[in-house]
CSV table of C-alpha atoms in Angstrom, one decimal:
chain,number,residue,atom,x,y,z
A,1151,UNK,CA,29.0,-11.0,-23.8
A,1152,UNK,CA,31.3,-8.1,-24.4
A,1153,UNK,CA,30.7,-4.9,-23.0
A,1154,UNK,CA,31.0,-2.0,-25.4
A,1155,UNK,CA,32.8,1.2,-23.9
A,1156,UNK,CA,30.9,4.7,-25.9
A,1157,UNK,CA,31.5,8.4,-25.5
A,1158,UNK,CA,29.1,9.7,-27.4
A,1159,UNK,CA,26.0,8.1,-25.5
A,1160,UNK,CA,24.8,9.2,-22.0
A,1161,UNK,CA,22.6,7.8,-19.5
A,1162,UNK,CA,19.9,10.6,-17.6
A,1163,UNK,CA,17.7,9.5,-14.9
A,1164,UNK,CA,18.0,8.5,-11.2
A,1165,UNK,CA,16.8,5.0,-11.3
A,1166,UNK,CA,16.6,3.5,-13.9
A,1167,UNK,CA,14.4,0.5,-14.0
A,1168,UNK,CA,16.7,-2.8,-12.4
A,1169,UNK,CA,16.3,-5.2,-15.7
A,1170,UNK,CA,17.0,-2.5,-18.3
A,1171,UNK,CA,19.8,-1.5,-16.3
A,1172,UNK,CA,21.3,-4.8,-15.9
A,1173,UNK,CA,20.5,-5.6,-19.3
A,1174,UNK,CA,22.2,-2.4,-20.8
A,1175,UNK,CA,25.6,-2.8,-18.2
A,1176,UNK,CA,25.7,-6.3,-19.7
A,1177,UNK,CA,26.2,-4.8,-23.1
A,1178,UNK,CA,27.8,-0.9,-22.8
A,1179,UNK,CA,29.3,1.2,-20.8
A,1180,UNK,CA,27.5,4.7,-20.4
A,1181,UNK,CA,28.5,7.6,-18.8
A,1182,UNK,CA,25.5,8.7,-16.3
A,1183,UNK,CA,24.6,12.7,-16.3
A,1184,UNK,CA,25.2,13.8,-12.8
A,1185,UNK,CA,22.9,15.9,-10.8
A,1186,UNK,CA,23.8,18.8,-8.6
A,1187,UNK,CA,26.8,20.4,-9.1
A,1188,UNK,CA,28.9,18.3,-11.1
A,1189,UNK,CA,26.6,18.9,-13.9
A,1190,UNK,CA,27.8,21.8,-15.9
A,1191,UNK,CA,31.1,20.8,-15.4
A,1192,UNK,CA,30.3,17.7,-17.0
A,1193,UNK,CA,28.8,19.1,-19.6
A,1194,UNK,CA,31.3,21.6,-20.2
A,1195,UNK,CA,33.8,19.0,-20.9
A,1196,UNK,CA,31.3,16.4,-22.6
A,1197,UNK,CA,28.1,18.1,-24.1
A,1198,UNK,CA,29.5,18.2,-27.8
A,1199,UNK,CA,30.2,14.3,-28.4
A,1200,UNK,CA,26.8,12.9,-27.1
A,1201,UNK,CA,24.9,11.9,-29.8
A,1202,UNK,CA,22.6,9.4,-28.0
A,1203,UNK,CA,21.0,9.6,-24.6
A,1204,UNK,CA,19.2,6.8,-23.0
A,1205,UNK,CA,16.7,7.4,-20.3
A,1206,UNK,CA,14.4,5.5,-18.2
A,1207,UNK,CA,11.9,6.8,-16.6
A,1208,UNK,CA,12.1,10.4,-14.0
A,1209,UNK,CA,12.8,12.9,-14.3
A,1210,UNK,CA,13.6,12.0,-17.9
A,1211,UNK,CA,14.9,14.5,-20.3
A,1212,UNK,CA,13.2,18.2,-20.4
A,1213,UNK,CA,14.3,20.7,-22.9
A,1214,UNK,CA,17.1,22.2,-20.8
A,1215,UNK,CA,18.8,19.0,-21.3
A,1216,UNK,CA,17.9,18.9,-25.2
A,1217,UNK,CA,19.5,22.6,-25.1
A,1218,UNK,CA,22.5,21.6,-23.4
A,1219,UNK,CA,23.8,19.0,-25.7
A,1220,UNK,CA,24.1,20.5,-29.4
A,1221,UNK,CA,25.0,17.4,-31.5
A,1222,UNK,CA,22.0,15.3,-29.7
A,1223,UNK,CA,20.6,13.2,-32.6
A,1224,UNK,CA,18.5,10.7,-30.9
A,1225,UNK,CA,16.9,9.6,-27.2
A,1226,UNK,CA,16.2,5.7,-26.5
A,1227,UNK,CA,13.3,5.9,-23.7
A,1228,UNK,CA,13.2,2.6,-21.7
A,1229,UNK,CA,9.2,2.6,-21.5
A,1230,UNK,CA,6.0,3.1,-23.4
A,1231,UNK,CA,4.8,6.4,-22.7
A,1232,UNK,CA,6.9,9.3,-23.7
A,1233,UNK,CA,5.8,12.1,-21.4
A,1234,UNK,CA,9.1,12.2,-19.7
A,1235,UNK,CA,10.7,13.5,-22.7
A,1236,UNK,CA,10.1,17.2,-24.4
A,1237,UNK,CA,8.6,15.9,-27.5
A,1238,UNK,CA,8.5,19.2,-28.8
A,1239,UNK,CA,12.2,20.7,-27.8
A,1240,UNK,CA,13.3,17.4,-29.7
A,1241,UNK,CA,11.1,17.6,-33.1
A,1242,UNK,CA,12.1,21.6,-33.5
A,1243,UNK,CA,15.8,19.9,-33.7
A,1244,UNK,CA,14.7,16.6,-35.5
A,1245,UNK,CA,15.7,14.4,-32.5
A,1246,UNK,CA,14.6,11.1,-32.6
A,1247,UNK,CA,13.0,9.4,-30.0
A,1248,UNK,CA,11.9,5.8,-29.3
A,1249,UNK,CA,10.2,4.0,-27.0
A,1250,UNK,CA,9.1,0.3,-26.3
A,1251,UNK,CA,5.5,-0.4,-27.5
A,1252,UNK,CA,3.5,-3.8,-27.9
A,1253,UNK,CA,5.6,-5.8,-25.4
A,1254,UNK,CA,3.8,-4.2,-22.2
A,1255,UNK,CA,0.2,-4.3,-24.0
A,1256,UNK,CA,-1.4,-7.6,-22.8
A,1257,UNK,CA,0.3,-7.2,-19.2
A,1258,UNK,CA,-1.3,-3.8,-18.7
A,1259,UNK,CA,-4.7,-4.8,-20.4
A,1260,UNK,CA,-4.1,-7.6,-17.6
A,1261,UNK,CA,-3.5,-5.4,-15.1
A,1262,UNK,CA,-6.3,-2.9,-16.0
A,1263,UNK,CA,-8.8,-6.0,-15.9
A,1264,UNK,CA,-7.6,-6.6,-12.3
A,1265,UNK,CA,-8.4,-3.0,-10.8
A,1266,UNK,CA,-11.8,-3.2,-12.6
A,1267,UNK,CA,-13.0,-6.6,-10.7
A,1268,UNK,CA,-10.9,-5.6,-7.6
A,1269,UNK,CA,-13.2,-2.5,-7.8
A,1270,UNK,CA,-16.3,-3.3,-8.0
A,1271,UNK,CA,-16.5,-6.4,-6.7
A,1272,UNK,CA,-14.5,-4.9,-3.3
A,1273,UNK,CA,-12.2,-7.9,-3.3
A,1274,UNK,CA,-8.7,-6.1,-2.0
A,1275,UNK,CA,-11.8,-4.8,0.8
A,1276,UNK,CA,-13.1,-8.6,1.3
A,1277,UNK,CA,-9.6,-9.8,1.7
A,1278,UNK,CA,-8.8,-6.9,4.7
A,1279,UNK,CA,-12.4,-8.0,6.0
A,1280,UNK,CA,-11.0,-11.5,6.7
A,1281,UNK,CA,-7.7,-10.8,7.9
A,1282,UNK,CA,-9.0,-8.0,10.5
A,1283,UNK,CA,-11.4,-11.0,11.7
A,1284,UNK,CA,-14.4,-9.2,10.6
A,1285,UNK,CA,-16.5,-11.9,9.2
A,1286,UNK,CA,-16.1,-13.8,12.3
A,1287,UNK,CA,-17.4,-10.5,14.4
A,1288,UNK,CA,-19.6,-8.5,11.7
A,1289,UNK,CA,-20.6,-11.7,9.6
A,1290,UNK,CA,-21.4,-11.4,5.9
A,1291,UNK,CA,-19.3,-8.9,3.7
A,1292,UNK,CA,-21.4,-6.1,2.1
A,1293,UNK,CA,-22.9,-6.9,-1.7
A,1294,UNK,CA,-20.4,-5.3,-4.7
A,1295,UNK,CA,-21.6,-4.8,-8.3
A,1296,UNK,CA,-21.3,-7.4,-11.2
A,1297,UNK,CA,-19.0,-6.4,-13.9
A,1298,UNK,CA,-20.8,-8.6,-16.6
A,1299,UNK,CA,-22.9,-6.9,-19.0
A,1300,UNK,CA,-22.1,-3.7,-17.8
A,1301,UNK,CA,-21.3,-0.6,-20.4
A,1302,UNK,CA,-17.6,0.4,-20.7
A,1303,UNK,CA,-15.7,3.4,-22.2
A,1304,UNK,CA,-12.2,3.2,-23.1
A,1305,UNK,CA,-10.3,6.6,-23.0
A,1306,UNK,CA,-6.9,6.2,-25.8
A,1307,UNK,CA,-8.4,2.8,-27.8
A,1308,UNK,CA,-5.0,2.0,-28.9
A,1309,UNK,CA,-2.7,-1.0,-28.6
A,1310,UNK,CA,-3.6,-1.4,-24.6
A,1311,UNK,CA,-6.9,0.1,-24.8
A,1312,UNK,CA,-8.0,-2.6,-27.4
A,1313,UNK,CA,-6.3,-5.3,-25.9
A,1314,UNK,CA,-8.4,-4.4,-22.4
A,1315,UNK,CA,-11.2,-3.8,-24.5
A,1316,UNK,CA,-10.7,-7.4,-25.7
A,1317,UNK,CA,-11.0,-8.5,-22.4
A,1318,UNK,CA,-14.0,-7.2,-21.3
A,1319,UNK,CA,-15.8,-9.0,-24.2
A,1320,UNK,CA,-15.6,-12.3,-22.3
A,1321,UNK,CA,-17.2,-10.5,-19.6
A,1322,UNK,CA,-20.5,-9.4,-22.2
A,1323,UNK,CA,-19.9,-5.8,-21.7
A,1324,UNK,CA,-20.9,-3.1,-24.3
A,1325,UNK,CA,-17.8,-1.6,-24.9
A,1326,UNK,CA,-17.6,2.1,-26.5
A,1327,UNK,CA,-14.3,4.7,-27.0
A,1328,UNK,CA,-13.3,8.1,-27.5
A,1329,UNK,CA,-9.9,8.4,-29.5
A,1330,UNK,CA,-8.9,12.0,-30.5
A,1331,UNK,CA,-10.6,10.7,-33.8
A,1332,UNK,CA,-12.1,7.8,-34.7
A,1333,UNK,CA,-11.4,4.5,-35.8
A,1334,UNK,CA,-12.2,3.3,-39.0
A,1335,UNK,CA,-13.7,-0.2,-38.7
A,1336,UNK,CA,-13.8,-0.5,-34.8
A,1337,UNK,CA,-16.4,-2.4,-33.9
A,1338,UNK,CA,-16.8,-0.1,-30.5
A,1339,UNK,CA,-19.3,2.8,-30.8
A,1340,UNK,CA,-17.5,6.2,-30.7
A,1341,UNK,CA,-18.1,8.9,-28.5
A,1342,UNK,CA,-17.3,12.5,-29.5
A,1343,UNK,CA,-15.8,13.6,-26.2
A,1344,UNK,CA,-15.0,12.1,-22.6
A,1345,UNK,CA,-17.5,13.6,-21.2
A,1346,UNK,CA,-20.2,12.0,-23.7
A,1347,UNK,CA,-18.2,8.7,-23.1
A,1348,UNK,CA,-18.3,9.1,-19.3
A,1349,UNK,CA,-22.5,9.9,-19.4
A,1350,UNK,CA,-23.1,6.8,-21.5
A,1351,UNK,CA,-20.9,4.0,-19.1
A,1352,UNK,CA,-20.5,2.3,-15.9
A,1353,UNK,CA,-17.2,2.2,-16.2
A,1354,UNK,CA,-14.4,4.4,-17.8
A,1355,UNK,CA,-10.9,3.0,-18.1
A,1356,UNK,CA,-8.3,5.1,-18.8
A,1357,UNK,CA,-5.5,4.0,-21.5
A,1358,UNK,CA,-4.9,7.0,-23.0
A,1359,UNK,CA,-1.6,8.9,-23.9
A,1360,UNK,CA,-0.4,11.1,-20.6
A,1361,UNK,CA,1.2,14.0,-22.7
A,1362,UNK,CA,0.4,17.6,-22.2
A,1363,UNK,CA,-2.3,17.4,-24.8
A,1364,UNK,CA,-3.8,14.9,-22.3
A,1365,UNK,CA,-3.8,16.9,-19.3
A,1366,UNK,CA,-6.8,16.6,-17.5
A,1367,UNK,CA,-9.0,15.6,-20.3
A,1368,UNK,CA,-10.5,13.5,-17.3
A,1369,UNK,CA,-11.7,16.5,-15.2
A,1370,UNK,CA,-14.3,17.4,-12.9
A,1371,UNK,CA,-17.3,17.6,-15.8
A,1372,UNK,CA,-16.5,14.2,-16.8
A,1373,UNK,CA,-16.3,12.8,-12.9
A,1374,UNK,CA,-19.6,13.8,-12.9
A,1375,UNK,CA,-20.8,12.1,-15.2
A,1376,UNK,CA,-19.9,8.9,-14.2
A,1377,UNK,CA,-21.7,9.7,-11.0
A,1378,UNK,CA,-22.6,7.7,-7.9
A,1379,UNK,CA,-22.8,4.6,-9.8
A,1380,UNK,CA,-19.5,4.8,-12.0
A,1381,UNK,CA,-16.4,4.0,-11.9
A,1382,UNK,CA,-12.9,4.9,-12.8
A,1383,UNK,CA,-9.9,2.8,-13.6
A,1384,UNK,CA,-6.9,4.6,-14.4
A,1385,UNK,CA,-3.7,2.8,-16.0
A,1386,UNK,CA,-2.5,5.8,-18.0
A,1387,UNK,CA,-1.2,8.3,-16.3
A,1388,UNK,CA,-2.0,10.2,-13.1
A,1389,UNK,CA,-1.9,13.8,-15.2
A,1390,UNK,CA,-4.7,12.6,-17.1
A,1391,UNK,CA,-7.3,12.7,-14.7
A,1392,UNK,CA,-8.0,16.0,-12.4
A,1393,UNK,CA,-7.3,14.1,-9.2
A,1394,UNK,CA,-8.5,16.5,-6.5
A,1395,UNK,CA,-11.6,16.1,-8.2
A,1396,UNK,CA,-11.3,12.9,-7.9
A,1397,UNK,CA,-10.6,12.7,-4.4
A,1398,UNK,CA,-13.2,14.7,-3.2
A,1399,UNK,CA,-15.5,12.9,-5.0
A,1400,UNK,CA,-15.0,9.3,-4.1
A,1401,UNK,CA,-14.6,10.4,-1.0
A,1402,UNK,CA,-17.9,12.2,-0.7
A,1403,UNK,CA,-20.0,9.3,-3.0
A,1404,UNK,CA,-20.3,11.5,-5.6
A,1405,UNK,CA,-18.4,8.9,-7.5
A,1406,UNK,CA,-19.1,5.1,-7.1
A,1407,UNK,CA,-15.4,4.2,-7.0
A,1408,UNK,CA,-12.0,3.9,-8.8
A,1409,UNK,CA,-9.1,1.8,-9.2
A,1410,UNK,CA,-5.6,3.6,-9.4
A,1411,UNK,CA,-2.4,2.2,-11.2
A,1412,UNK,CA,-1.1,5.8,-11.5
A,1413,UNK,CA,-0.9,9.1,-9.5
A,1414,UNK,CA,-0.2,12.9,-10.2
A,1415,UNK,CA,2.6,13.1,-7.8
A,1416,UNK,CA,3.9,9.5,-7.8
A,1417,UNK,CA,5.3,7.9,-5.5
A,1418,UNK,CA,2.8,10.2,-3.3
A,1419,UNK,CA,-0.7,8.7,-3.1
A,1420,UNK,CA,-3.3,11.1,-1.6
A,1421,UNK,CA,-3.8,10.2,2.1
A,1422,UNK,CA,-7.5,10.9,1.8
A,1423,UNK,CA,-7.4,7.5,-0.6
A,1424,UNK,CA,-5.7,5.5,1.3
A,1425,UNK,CA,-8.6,3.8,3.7
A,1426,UNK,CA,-11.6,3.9,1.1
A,1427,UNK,CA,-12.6,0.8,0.4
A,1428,UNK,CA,-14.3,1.8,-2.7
A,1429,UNK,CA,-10.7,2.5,-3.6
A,1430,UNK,CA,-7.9,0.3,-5.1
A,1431,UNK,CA,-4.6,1.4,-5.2
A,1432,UNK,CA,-1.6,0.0,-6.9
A,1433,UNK,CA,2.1,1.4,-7.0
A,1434,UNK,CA,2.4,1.8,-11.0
A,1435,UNK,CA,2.3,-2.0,-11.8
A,1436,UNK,CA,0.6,-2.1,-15.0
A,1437,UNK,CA,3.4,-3.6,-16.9
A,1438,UNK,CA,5.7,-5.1,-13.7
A,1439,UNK,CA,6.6,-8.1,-14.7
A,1440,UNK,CA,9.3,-10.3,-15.2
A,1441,UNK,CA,8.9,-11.5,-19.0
A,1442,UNK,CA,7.4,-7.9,-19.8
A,1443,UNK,CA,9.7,-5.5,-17.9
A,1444,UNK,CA,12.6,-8.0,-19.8
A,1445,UNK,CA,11.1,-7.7,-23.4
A,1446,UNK,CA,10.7,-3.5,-22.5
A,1447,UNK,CA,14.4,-3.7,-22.3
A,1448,UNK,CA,15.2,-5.7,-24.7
A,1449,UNK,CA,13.5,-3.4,-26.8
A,1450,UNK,CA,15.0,-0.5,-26.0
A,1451,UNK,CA,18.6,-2.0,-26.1
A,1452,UNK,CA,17.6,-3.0,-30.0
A,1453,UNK,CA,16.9,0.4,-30.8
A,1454,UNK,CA,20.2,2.0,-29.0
A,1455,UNK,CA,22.1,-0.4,-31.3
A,1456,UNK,CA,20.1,-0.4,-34.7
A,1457,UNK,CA,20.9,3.9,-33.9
A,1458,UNK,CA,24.4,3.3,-33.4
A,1459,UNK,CA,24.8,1.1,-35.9
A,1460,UNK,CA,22.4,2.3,-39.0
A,1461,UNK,CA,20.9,5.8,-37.4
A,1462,UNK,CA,17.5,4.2,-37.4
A,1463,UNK,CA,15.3,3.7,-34.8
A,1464,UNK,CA,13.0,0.1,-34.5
A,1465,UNK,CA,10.1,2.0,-32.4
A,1466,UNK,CA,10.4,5.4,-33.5
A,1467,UNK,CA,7.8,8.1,-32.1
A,1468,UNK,CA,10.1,10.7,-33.8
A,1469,UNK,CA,12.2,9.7,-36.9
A,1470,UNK,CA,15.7,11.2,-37.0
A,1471,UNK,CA,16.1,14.5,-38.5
A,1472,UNK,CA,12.2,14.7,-39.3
């Protein structure tokens, strides 16, 4: 495979996730945007030429960076979710900006399904019990709750809240949504608000978008609501949810439990959280796997070359110039 030397595209982020990186050195060479003070010297000397920067993940690319390079036309994110990126700095220019959607849906629906049983049913807690020698001493483990047949709201019912909601149907759940509107011919009853979602389930999974508009919609109102009894899964992102709410409250059983893909401060995981065992936690794993993480990049390399090549993107979120 040849590897294609370009100037006017420009790699910004820290780490970039290892398959897309390998994946993308296999094909081009890309100047990285340094940090520190090598920046505006770089830029200086650079800025006008860069017509296509690729990014992957933190700190992504905020509207300083949009500001500082004039002739910008289009930004190739290396992921689903697009929060990293200043959506609005780049549409008041009519920068384009993709990312890499469908691939990681079934993976995350997978993973999402796996905090909700790990959850309630305590198993990550059953499996510490055994290794501690606690059965041995204590005897039987403590009763969890079934997930069959229970009610579940899905926060975002798009391509990964469907697929999870999907799921849950071979479990005989009731499933019911809140979408910022609703969705013609779901077969999922609609909830106005989270908070009318939250009062009607057992169980409220999180799969929504984690933009600014996003902030918080899970806040202290609608952790109430779940109550005692609920539960919260969370394989959005950790902005969604007001998590010192959250904390106090599982701590204090004012919520039944949760099960955590995602954090506000990632990689920092509250240490009140972190020897509940009506807690799961999970390093942001919802789409970590080999095949996916592979097809992500893949993705992401297809749109950097359909840009460079016809100045379309494949999975656009912003068109070009619109």
């Amino acid at each position: 495979m040849t590897v294609e030397k370009t100037d006017d595209v420009l790699r910004v982020g820290d780490n970039f996730e290892p398959t897309f990186d390998n994946e993308l050195a296999a094909r081009y060479e890309i100047p990285a945007l340094p940090g520190g003070p090598h920046r505006a010297e770089f830029l200086a000397r650079h800025a006008e030429r860069i017509r296509v920067v690729v990014t992957s993940g933190k700190p992504g690319v905020d509207a300083e960076i949009i500001a500082a390079l004039p002739n910008l036309e289009a930004i190739v994110n290396n992921g689903a979710g697009v929060d990293m990126i200043d959506l609005k700095a780049a549409r008041q220019r009519g920068i384009g900006v993709s990312n890499t959607p469908d691939v990681l849906s079934d993976t995350v629906a997978d993973t999402a399904l796996g905090l909700i049983l790990m959850t309630l049913r305590h198993f990550g807690a059953a499996d510490r019990y055994v290794r501690a020698g606690r059965w041995a001493r204590e005897g039987q483990f403590p009763y969890a709750r079934d997930l069959s047949g229970l009610q579940v709201g899905i926060l975002g019912l798009g391509r990964i809240g469907s697929a999870i909601a999907t799921r849950l149907l071979g479990f005989d759940c009731a499933i019911a949504y809140h979408n910022r509107h609703r969705i013609d011919g779901s077969p999922y009853r609609y909830a106005e608000s989270p908070l009318e979602l939250a009062e009607s389930v057992d169980v409220l999974v999180v799969a929504t978008t984690g933009d600014e508009q996003a902030r918080h919609l899970v806040d202290r109102s609608v952790l109430e609501a779940l109550g005692p009894e609920g539960y919260l899964i969370n394989i959005a992102r950790g902005s969604v949810v007001d998590q010192d709410a959250l904390v106090e409250m599982v701590a204090g059983g004012a919520l039944g439990g949760a099960g955590l893909d995602v954090f506000a401060d990632e990689p920092n995981v509250p240490a009140a959280l972190l020897d509940l065992d009506n807690v799961v936690l999970f390093p942001h794993i919802g789409s970590a796997t080999a095949r996916t993480r592979r097809a992500m990049a893949l993705l992401a390399i297809r749109n950097l070359d359909s840009y460079l090549n016809t100045g379309e993107l494949v999975t656009p979120v912003l068109r070009p110039g619109k």
